[in-house]
PDB file of C-alpha atoms and ligand atoms in Angstrom:
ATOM      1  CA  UNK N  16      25.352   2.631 -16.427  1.00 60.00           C
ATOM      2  CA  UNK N  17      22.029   3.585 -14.740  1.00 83.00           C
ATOM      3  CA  UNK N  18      19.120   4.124 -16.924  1.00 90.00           C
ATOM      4  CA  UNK N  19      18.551   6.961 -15.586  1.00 96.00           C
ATOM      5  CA  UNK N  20      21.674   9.102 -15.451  1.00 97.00           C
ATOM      6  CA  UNK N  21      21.684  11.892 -17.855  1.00 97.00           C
ATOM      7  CA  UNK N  22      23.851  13.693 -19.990  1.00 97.00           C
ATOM      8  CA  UNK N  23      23.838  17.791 -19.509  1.00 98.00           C
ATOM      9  CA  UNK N  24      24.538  19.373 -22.677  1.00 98.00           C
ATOM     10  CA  UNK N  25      27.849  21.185 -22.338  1.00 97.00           C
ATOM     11  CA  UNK N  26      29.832  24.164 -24.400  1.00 97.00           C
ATOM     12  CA  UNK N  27      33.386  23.835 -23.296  1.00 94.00           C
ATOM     13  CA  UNK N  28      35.438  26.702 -24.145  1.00 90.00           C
ATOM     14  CA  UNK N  29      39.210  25.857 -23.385  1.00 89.00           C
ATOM     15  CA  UNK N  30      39.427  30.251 -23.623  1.00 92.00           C
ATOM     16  CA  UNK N  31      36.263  31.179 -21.184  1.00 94.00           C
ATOM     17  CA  UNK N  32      35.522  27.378 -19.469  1.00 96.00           C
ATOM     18  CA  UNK N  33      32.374  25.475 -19.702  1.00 97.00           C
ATOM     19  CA  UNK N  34      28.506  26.065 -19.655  1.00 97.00           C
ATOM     20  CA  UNK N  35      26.085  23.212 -18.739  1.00 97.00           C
ATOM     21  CA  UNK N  36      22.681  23.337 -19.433  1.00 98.00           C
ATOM     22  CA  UNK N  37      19.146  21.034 -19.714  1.00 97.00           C
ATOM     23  CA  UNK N  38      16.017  21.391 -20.965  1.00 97.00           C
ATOM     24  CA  UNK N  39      12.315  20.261 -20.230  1.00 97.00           C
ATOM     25  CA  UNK N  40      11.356  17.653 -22.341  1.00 96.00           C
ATOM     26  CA  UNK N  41      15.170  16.863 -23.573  1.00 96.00           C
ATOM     27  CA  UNK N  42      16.974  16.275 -20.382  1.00 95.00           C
ATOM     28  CA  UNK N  43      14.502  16.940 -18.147  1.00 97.00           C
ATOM     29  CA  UNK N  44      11.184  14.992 -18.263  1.00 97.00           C
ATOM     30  CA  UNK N  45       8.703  17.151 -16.124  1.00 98.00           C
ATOM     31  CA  UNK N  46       8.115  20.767 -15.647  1.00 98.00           C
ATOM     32  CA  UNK N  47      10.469  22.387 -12.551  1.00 98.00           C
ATOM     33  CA  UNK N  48       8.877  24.341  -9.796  1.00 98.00           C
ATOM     34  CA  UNK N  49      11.990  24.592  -7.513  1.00 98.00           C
ATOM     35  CA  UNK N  50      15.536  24.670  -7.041  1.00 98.00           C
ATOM     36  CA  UNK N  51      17.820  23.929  -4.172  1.00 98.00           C
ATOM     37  CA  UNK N  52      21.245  23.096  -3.480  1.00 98.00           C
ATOM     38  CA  UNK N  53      22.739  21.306  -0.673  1.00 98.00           C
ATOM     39  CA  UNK N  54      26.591  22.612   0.424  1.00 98.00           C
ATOM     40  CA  UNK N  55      28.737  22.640   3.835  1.00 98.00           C
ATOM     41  CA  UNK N  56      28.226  19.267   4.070  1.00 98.00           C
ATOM     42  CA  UNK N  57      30.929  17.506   5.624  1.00 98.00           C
ATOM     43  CA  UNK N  58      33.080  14.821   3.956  1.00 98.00           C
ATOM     44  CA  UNK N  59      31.669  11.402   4.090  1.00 98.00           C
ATOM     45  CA  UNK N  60      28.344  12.510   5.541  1.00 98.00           C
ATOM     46  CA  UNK N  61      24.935  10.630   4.450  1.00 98.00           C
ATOM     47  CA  UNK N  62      21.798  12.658   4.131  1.00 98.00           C
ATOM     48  CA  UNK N  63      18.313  11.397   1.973  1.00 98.00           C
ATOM     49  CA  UNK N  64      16.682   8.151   3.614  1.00 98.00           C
ATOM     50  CA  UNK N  65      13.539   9.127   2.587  1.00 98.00           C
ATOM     51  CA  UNK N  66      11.322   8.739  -1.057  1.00 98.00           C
ATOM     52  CA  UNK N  67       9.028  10.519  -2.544  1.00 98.00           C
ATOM     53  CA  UNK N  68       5.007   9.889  -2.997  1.00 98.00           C
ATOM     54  CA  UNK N  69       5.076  11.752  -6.209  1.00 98.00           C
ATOM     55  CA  UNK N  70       7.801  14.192  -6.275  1.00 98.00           C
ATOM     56  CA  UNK N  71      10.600  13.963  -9.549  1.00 98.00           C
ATOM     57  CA  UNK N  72      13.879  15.048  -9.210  1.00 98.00           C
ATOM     58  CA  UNK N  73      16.883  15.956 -11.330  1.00 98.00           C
ATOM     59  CA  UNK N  74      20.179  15.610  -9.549  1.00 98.00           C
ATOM     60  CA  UNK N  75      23.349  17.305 -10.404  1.00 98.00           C
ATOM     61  CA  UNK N  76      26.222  17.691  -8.585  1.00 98.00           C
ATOM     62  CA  UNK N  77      28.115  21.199  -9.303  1.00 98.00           C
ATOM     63  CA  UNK N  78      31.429  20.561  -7.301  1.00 98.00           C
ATOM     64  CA  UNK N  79      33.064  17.776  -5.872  1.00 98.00           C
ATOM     65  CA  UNK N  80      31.510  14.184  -5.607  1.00 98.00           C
ATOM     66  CA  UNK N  81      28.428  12.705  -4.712  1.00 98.00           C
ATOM     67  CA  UNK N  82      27.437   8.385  -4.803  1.00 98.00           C
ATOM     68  CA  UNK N  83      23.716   8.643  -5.168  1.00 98.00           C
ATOM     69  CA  UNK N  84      22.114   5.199  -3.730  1.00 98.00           C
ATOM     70  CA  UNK N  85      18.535   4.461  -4.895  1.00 98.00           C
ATOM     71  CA  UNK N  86      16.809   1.395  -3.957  1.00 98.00           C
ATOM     72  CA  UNK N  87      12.812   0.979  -5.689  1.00 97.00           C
ATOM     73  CA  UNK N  88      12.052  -1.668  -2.647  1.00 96.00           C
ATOM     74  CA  UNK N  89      13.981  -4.649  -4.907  1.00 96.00           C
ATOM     75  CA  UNK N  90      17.000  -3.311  -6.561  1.00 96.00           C
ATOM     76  CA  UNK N  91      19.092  -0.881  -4.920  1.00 97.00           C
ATOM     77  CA  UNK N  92      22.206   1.249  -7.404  1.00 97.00           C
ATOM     78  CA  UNK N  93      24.873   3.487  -6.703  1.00 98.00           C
ATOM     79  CA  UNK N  94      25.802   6.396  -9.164  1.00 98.00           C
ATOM     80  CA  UNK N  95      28.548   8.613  -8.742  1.00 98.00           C
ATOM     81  CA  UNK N  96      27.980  12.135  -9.545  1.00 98.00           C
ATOM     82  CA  UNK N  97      31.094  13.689 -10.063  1.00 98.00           C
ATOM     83  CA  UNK N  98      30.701  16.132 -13.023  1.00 98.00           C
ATOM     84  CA  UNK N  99      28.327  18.974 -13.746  1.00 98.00           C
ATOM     85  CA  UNK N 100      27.479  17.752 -17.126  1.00 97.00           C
ATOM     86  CA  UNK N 101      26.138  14.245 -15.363  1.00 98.00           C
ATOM     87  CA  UNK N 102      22.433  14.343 -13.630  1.00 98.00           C
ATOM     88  CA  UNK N 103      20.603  11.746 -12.447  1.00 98.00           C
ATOM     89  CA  UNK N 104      16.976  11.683 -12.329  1.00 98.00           C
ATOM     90  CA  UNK N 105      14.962  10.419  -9.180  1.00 98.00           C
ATOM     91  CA  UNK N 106      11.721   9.546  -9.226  1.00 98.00           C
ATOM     92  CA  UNK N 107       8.809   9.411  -6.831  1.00 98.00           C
ATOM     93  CA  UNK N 108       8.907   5.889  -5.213  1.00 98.00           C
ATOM     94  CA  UNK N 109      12.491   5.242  -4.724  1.00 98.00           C
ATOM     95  CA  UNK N 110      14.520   5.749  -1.783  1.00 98.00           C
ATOM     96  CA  UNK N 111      17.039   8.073  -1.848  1.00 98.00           C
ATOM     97  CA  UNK N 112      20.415   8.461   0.124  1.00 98.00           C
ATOM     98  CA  UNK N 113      23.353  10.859  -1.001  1.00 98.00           C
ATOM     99  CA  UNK N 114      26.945  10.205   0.506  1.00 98.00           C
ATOM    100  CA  UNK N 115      28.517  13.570   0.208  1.00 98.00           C
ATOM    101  CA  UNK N 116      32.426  12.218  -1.320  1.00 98.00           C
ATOM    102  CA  UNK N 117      34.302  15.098  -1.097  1.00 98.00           C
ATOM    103  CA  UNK N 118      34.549  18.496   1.158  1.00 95.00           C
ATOM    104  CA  UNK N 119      32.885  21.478  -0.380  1.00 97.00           C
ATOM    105  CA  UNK N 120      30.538  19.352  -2.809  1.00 98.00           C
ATOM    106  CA  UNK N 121      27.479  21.086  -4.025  1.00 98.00           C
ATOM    107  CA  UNK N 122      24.284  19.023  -5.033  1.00 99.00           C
ATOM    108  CA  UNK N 123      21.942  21.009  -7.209  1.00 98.00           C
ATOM    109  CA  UNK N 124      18.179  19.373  -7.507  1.00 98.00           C
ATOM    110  CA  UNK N 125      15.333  20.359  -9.337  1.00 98.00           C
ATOM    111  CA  UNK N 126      12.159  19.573  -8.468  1.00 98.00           C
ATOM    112  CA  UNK N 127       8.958  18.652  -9.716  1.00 98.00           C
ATOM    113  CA  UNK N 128       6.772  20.221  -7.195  1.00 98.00           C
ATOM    114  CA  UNK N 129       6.829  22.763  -4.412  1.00 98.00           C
ATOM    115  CA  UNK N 130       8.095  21.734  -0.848  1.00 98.00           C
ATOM    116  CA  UNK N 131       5.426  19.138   0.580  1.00 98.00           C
ATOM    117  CA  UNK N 132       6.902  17.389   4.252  1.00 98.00           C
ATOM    118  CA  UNK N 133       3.443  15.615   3.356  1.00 98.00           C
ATOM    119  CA  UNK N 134       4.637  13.748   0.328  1.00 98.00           C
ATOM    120  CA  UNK N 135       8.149  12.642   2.153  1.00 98.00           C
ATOM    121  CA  UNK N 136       8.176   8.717   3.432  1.00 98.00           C
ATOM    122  CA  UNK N 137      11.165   9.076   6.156  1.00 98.00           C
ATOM    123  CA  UNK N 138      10.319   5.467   7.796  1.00 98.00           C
ATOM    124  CA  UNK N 139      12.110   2.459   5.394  1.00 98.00           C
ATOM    125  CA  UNK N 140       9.671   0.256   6.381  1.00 98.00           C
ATOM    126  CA  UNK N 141       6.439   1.877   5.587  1.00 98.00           C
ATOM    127  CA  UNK N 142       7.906   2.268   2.637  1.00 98.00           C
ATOM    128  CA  UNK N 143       8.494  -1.221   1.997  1.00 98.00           C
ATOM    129  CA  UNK N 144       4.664  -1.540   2.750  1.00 98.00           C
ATOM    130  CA  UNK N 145       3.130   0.924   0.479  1.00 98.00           C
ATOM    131  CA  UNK N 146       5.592  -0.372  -2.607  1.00 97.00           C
ATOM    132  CA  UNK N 147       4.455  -3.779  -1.880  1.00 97.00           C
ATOM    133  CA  UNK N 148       0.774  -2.316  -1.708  1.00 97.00           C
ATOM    134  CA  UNK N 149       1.311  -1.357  -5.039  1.00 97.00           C
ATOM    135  CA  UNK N 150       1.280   2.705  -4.136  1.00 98.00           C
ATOM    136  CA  UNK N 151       3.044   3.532  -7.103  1.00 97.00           C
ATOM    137  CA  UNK N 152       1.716   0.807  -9.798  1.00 94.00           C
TER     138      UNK N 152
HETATM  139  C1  T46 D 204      15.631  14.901  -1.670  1.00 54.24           C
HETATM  140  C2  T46 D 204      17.089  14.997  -1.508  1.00 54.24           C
HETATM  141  C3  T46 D 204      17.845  14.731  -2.784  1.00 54.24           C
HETATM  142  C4  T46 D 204      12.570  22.923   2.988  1.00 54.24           C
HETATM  143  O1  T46 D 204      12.072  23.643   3.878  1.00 54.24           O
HETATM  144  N1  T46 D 204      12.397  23.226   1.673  1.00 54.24           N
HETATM  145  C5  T46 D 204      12.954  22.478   0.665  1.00 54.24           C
HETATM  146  O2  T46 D 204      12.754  22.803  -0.531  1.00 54.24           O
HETATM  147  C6  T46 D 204      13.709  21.322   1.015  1.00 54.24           C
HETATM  148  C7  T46 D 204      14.341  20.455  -0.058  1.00 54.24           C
HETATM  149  C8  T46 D 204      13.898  21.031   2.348  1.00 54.24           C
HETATM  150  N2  T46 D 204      13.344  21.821   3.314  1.00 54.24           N
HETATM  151  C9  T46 D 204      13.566  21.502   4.731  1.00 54.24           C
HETATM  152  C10 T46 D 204      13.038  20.175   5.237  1.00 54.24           C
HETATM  153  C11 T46 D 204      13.990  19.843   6.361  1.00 54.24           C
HETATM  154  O3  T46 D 204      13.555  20.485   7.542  1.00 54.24           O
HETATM  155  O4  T46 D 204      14.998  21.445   4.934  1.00 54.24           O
HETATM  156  C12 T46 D 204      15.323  20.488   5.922  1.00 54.24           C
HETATM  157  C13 T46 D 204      16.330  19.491   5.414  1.00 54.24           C
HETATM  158  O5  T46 D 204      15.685  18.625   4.461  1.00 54.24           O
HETATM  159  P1  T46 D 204      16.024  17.079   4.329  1.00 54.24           P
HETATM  160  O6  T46 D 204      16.479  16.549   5.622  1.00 54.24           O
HETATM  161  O7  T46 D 204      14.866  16.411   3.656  1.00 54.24           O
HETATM  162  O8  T46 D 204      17.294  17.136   3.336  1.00 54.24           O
HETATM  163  P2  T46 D 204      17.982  15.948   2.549  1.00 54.24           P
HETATM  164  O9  T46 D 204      19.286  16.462   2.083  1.00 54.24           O
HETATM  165  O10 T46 D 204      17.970  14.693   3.333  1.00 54.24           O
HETATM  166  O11 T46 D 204      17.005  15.696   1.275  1.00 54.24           O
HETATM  167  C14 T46 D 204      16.871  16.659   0.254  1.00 54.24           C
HETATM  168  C15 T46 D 204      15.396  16.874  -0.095  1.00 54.24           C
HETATM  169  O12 T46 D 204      14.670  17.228   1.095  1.00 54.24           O
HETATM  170  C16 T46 D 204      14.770  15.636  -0.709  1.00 54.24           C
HETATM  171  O13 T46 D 204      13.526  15.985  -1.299  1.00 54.24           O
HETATM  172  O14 T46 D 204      15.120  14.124  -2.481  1.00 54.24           O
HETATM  173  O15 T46 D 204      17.551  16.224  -0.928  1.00 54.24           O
END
């Protein structure tokens, strides 16, 4: 299991359902500035191949499925996200892609910082360069 999948606190109630929730400093190991959610995605579809300079991320997936590939330059690990009380945290320096399992899946993130396109690396191989620079020693 990947170090860093988490588990979302959950009160299930077989009479009213379930409610999921995480906290700073328990679940969630840095202070949130935004949400978003990605939806309408169709089945099978690929988004992410990009990292982060210094953005953190919490990843949750609300409905459906979504395999969550990270790769940190050396290792690269697949997690499934298939339950809202399962998040996965993504940290600044690893490449991201999110293969969207299911129709109608919903990927909640919260993130660390406001929306930046500045701190986004979209090209794999200067990617490769600045981990092997040492950007994020
Ligand atoms: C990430 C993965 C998990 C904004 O204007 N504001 C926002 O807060 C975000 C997240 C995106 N955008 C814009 C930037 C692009 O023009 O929305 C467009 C689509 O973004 P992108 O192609 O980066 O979407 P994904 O699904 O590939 O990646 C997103 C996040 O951008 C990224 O930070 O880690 O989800």
């Amino acid at each position: 299991m990947s170090k860093n999948l988490v588990k979302i606190r959950t009160i299930n109630n077989e009479e009213n359902g379930c409610l999921s929730f995480a906290e700073i400093n328990t679940e969630i190991p840095f202070e949130i500035k935004r949400l978003y959610y990605i939806y309408g995605v169709p089945e099978g579809k690929i988004r992410g191949h990009h990292a982060h300079k210094s953005l953190n991320q919490l990843l949750v997936c609300l409905n459906g499925e979504v395999e969550i590939e990270t790769d940190d330059g050396v290792c690269k690990e697949s997690v499934l996200l298939d339950s809202p009380s399962k998040g996965l945290i993504v940290s600044s320096g690893i490449w991201r892609t999110m293969k969207f399992n299911k129709k109608d899946s919903i990927l909640m993130v919260a993130a660390s910082d406001f929306y930046s396109e500045d701190d986004y690396i979209r090209d794999y191989d200067n990617f490769i360069k600045l981990m092997s620079e040492g950007y994020w020693r």
